[in-house]
Amino acid sequence: MAPMSFAAYRAQQAVVREVFDEETGRMRLVRGTGEIIERIVSKEQQRAINKRATEGDGLSFQVMMRKGGGK
């Protein structure tokens, strides 16, 4: 296996996709190598995102507790 060329690395980094995290209910921007990228949003959008994320975190925690993860 040979090292990746700079051009191949740049092409891989240029790929950005939106991925749904089923565990928390969040949509995330992920760069080609798996790096999570933050998105710039308005204040209102940030509040809505945080509200949905908090609900998703709570649901995820409840599922974990029901499976016995809190012992």
XYZ file of C-alpha atoms in Angstrom:
71
model
C 0.000 0.000 0.000
C 1.478 3.332 -1.084
C 1.067 6.701 0.622
C -1.823 8.829 -0.615
C -0.879 11.601 -3.037
C -1.700 15.187 -2.119
C -4.227 15.404 -4.975
C -5.992 12.234 -3.791
C -6.041 13.565 -0.207
C -7.553 16.883 -1.334
C -10.192 15.055 -3.386
C -11.096 12.913 -0.355
C -11.317 15.983 1.915
C -13.547 17.790 -0.595
C -16.331 15.222 -0.116
C -18.769 16.478 2.531
C -21.938 14.588 3.353
C -24.807 15.052 5.769
C -25.257 12.060 8.079
C -28.129 11.315 10.472
C -27.000 10.099 13.896
C -29.767 7.678 14.884
C -28.663 7.507 18.492
C -29.079 11.229 19.200
C -31.317 12.334 16.324
C -28.805 14.903 15.055
C -27.801 15.683 11.482
C -24.044 16.094 11.151
C -21.751 17.281 8.363
C -18.975 14.746 7.870
C -15.878 15.262 5.753
C -14.544 12.389 3.633
C -12.124 11.178 6.329
C -14.795 11.133 9.060
C -14.095 14.574 10.520
C -17.206 16.286 11.935
C -17.715 19.828 10.589
C -19.710 22.520 12.367
C -22.367 24.401 10.459
C -22.934 28.165 10.824
C -26.609 28.845 11.545
C -28.797 31.683 12.825
C -29.674 32.092 16.497
C -33.195 30.748 15.929
C -31.900 27.719 14.050
C -29.407 27.038 16.843
C -32.206 27.069 19.427
C -34.253 24.627 17.339
C -31.228 22.355 16.850
C -30.448 22.391 20.567
C -34.066 21.624 21.453
C -34.173 18.625 19.093
C -30.743 17.468 20.254
C -31.723 17.671 23.922
C -34.868 15.645 23.224
C -32.788 13.099 21.305
C -30.223 12.913 24.104
C -33.008 12.323 26.630
C -34.561 9.561 24.534
C -31.158 7.957 24.005
C -30.502 8.036 27.753
C -33.887 6.478 28.497
C -33.250 3.652 26.025
C -29.819 3.037 27.561
C -31.323 2.913 31.070
C -34.021 0.462 29.955
C -31.344 -1.828 28.495
C -29.579 -1.872 31.874
C -26.778 0.532 30.973
C -27.115 2.468 34.203
C -26.040 -0.372 36.527
